[in-house]
Short mmCIF file of C-alpha atoms in Angstrom, two decimals:
data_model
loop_
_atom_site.label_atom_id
_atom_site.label_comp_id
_atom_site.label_asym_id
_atom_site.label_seq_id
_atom_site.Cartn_x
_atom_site.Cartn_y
_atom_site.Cartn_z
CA UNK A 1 20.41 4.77 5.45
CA UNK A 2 21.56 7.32 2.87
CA UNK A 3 20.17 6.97 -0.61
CA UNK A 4 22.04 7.31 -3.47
CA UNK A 5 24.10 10.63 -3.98
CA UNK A 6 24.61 12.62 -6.77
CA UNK A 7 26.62 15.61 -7.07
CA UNK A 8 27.15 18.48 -7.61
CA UNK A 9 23.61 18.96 -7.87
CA UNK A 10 23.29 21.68 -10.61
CA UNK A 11 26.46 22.68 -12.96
CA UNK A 12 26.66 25.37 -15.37
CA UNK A 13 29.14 25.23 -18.02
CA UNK A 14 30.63 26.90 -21.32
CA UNK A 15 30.62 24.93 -24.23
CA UNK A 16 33.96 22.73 -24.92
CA UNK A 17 34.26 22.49 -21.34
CA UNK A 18 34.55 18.99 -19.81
CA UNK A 19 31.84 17.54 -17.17
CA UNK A 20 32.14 15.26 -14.29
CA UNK A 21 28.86 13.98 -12.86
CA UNK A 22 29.80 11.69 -9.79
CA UNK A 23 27.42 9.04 -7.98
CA UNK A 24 27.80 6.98 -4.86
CA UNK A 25 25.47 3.81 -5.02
CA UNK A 26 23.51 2.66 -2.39
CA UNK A 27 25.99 0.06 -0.35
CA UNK A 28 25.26 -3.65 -1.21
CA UNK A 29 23.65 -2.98 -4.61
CA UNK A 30 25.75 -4.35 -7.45
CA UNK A 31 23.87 -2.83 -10.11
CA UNK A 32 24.35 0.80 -11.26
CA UNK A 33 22.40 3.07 -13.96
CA UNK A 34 23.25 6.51 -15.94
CA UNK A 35 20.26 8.08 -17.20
CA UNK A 36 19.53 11.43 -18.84
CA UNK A 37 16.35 13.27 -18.99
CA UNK A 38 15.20 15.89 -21.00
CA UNK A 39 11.74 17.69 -21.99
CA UNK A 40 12.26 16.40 -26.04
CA UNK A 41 13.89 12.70 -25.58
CA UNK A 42 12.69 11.89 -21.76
CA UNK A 43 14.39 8.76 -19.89
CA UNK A 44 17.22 7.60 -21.37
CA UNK A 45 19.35 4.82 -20.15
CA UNK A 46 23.16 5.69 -20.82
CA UNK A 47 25.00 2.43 -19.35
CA UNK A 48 24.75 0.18 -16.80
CA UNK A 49 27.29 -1.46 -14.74
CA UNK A 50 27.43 -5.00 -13.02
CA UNK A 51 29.62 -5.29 -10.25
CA UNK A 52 31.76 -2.32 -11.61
CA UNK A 53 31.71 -4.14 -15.24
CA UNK A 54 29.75 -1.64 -18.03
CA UNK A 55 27.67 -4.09 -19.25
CA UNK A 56 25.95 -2.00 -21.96
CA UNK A 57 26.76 1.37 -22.95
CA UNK A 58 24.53 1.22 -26.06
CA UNK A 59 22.83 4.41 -24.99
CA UNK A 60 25.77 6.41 -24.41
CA UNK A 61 25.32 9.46 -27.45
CA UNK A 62 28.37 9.67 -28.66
CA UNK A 63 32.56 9.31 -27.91
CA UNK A 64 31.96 12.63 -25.96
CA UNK A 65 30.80 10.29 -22.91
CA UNK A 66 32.27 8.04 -20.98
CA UNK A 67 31.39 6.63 -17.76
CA UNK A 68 33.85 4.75 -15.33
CA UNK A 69 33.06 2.77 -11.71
CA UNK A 70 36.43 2.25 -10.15
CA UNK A 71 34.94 0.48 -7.16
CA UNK A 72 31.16 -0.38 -5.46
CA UNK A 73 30.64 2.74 -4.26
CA UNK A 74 31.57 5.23 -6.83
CA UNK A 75 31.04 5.75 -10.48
CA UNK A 76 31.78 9.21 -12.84
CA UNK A 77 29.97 10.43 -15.55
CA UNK A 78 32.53 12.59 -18.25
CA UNK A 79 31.42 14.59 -20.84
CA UNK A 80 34.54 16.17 -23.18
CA UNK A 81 34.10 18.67 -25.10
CA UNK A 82 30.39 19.30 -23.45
CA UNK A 83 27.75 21.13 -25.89
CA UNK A 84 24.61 23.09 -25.52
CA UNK A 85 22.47 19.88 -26.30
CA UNK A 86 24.01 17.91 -23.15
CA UNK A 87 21.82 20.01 -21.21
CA UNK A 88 19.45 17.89 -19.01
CA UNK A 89 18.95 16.25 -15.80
CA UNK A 90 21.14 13.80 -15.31
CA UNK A 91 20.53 10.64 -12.74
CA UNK A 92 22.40 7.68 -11.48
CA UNK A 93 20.50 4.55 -9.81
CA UNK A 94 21.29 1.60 -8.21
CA UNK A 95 19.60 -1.85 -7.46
CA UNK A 96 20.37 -5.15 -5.99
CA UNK A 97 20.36 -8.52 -8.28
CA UNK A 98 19.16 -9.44 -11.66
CA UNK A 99 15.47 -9.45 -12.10
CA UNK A 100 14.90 -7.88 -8.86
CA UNK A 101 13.35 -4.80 -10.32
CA UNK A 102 13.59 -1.93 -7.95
CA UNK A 103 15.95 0.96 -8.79
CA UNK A 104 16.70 3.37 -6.24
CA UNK A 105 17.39 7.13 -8.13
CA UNK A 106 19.65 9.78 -6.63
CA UNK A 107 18.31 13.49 -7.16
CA UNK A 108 19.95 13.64 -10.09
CA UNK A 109 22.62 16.64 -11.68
CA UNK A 110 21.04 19.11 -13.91
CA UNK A 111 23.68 20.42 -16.09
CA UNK A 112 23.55 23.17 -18.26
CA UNK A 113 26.06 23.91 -21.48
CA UNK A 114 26.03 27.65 -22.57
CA UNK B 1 11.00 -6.14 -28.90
CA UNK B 2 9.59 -4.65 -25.20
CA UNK B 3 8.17 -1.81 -25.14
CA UNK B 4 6.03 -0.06 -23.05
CA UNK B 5 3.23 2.60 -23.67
CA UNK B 6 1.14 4.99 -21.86
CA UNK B 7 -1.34 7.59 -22.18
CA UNK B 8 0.17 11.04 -23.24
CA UNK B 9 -0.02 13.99 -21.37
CA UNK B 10 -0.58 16.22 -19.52
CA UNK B 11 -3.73 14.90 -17.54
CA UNK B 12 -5.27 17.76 -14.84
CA UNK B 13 -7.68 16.87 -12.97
CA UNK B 14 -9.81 18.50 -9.58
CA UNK B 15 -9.17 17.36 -6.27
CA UNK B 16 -10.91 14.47 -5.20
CA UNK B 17 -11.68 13.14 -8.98
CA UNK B 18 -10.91 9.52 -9.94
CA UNK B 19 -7.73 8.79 -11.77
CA UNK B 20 -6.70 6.54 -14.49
CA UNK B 21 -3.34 6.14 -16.46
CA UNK B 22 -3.20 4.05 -18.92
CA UNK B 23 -0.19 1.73 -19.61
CA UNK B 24 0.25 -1.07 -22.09
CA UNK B 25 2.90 -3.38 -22.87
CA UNK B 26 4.68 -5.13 -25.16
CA UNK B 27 7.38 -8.35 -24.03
CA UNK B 28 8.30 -11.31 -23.99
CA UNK B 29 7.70 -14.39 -21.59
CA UNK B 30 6.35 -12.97 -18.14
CA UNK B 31 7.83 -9.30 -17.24
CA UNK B 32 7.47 -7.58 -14.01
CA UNK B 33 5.47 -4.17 -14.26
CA UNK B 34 5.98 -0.97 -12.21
CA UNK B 35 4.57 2.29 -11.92
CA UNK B 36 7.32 4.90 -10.67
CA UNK B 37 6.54 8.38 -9.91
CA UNK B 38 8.91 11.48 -9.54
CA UNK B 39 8.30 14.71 -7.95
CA UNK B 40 9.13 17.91 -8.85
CA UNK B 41 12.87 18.44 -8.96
CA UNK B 42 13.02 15.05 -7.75
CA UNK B 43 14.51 11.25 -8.56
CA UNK B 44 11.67 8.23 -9.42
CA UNK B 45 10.85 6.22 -7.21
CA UNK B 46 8.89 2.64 -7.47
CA UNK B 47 5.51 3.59 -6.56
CA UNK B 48 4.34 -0.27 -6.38
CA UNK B 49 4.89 -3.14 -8.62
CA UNK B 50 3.43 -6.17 -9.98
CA UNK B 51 5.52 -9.36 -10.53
CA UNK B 52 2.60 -11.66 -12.31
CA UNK B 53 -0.37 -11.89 -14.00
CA UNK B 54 -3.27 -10.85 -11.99
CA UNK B 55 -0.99 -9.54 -9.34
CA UNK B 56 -2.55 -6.04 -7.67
CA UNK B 57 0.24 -3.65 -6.69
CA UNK B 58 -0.82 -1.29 -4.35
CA UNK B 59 0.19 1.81 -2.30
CA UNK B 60 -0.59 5.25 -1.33
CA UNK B 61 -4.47 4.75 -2.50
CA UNK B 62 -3.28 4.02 -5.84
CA UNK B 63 -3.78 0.39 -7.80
CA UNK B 64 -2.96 -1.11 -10.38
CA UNK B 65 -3.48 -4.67 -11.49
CA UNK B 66 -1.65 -6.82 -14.47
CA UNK B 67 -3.62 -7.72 -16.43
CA UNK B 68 -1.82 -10.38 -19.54
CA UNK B 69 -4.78 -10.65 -21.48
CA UNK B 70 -5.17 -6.91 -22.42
CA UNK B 71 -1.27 -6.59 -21.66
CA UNK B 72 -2.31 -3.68 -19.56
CA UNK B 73 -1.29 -2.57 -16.13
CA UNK B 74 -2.83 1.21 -16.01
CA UNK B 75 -2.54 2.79 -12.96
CA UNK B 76 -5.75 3.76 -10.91
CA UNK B 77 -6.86 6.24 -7.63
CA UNK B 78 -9.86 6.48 -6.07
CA UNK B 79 -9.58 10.21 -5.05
CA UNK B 80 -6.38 12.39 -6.08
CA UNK B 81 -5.04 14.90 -4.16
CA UNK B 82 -3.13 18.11 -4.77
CA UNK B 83 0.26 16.10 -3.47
CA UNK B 84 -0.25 13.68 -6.40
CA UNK B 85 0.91 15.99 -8.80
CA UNK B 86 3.85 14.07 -10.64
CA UNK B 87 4.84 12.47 -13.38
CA UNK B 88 4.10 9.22 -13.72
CA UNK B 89 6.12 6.35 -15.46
CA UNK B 90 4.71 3.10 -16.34
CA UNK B 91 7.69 0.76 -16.42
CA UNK B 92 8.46 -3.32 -17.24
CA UNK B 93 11.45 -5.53 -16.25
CA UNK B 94 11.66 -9.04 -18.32
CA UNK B 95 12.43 -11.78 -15.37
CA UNK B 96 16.26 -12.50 -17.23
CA UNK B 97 17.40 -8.88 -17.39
CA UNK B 98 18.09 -6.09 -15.22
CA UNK B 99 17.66 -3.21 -17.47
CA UNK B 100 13.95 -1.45 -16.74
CA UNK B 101 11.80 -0.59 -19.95
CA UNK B 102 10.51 3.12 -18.52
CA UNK B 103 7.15 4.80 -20.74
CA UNK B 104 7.42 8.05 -21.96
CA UNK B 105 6.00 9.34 -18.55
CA UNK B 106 2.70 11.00 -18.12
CA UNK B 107 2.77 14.18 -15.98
CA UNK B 108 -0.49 14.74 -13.63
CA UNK B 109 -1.51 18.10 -12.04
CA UNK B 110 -4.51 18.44 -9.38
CA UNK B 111 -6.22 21.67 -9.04
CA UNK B 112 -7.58 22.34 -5.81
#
């Protein structure tokens, strides 16, 4: 069974530029996860979604993000303008009911902004 | 709030030595408690898990136990190898929510 997928898996950009980061979920789990990882800040949760709902998005930076999940199995990550201090690794997870605890982490995006 | 901390790194060690990470916690009411590890250029994944006091997780020759007295749940091996080399994240999940509290992360190298 395929895990979850990320892609693309490493994207360089200019500065200004706009960013897609795209995940599939593992099929069947109704939870989904944006995090962001760098050396300075580490894990950071970004949003999560229930059932395709953003539940909380308290951890998105700023209005340059935004993060949609038009159906089970997809969800986008869009940075616009990007900067030079977007650059990290980027990963999407996905889990299975409330309290259940396991989250399953694609290989995450590592984006760079020049 | 919850919170969860853990011993800085980095942490090298030799082949074959013991290991302990430490991981406290911080929470309300009776959390869940995970240690995930992730692999160079890798994802985390749950390395085992404990759901309630006293509870051992186990797997891969490591431990850990949860321990609600000390709130404590650090993360033990008996002999590391050179394959263990991660980083380590000590992790909590309050039995209501679904968001996962994640530690700063401690990253491990073995020499051989």
């Amino acid at each position: 069974d395929a895990g979850v997928i990320q892609s693309p898996r490493h994207e360089v950009t200019e500065m200004g530029q706009e960013v897609t980061l795209r995940c599939k979920p593992i099929s069947g789990h109704d939870y989904l996860f944006w995090y962001r990882q760098t050396m300075m800040r580490g894990l950071e949760l970004l949003i999560y979604f229930n059932n395709n709902v953003p539940i909380d998005d308290s951890g998105m930076p700023e209005d340059r993000f935004s993060a949609k999940m038009p159906n089970a199995s997809f969800s986008t990550l869009k940075i616009q303008p990007s900067e030079p201090r977007d650059s990290a690794v980027y990963f999407c997870a996905s889990s299975m009911g409330q309290g259940m605890g396991e989250q399953f982490f694609g290989p995450g995006t590592r984006l760079t902004v020049l | 709030g919850n919170s969860v901390t853990q011993m800085e790194g980095p942490v090298t060690l030799s082949e074959e030595a013991f290991l302990t990470i430490n991981c406290t916690y911080t929470a309300t009411g009776y959390p869940s408690l995970f240690w995930y590890v992730q692999y160079p250029g890798e994802g985390l994944q749950l390395l085992l898990k404990a759901t309630k006091a006293d509870d051992k997780g186990s797997n891969k020759g490591f431990e850990a136990t949860y321990r609600k007295e000390t709130t404590s749940f650090h993360l033990e091996k008996g002999s590391v190898q050179v394959s263990d080399s991660a980083v380590y994240f000590c992790a909590l999940l309050r039995s209501s929510a679904s968001k996962i509290i994640f530690g700063s992360g401690t990253r491990l190298s073995i020499r051989p």
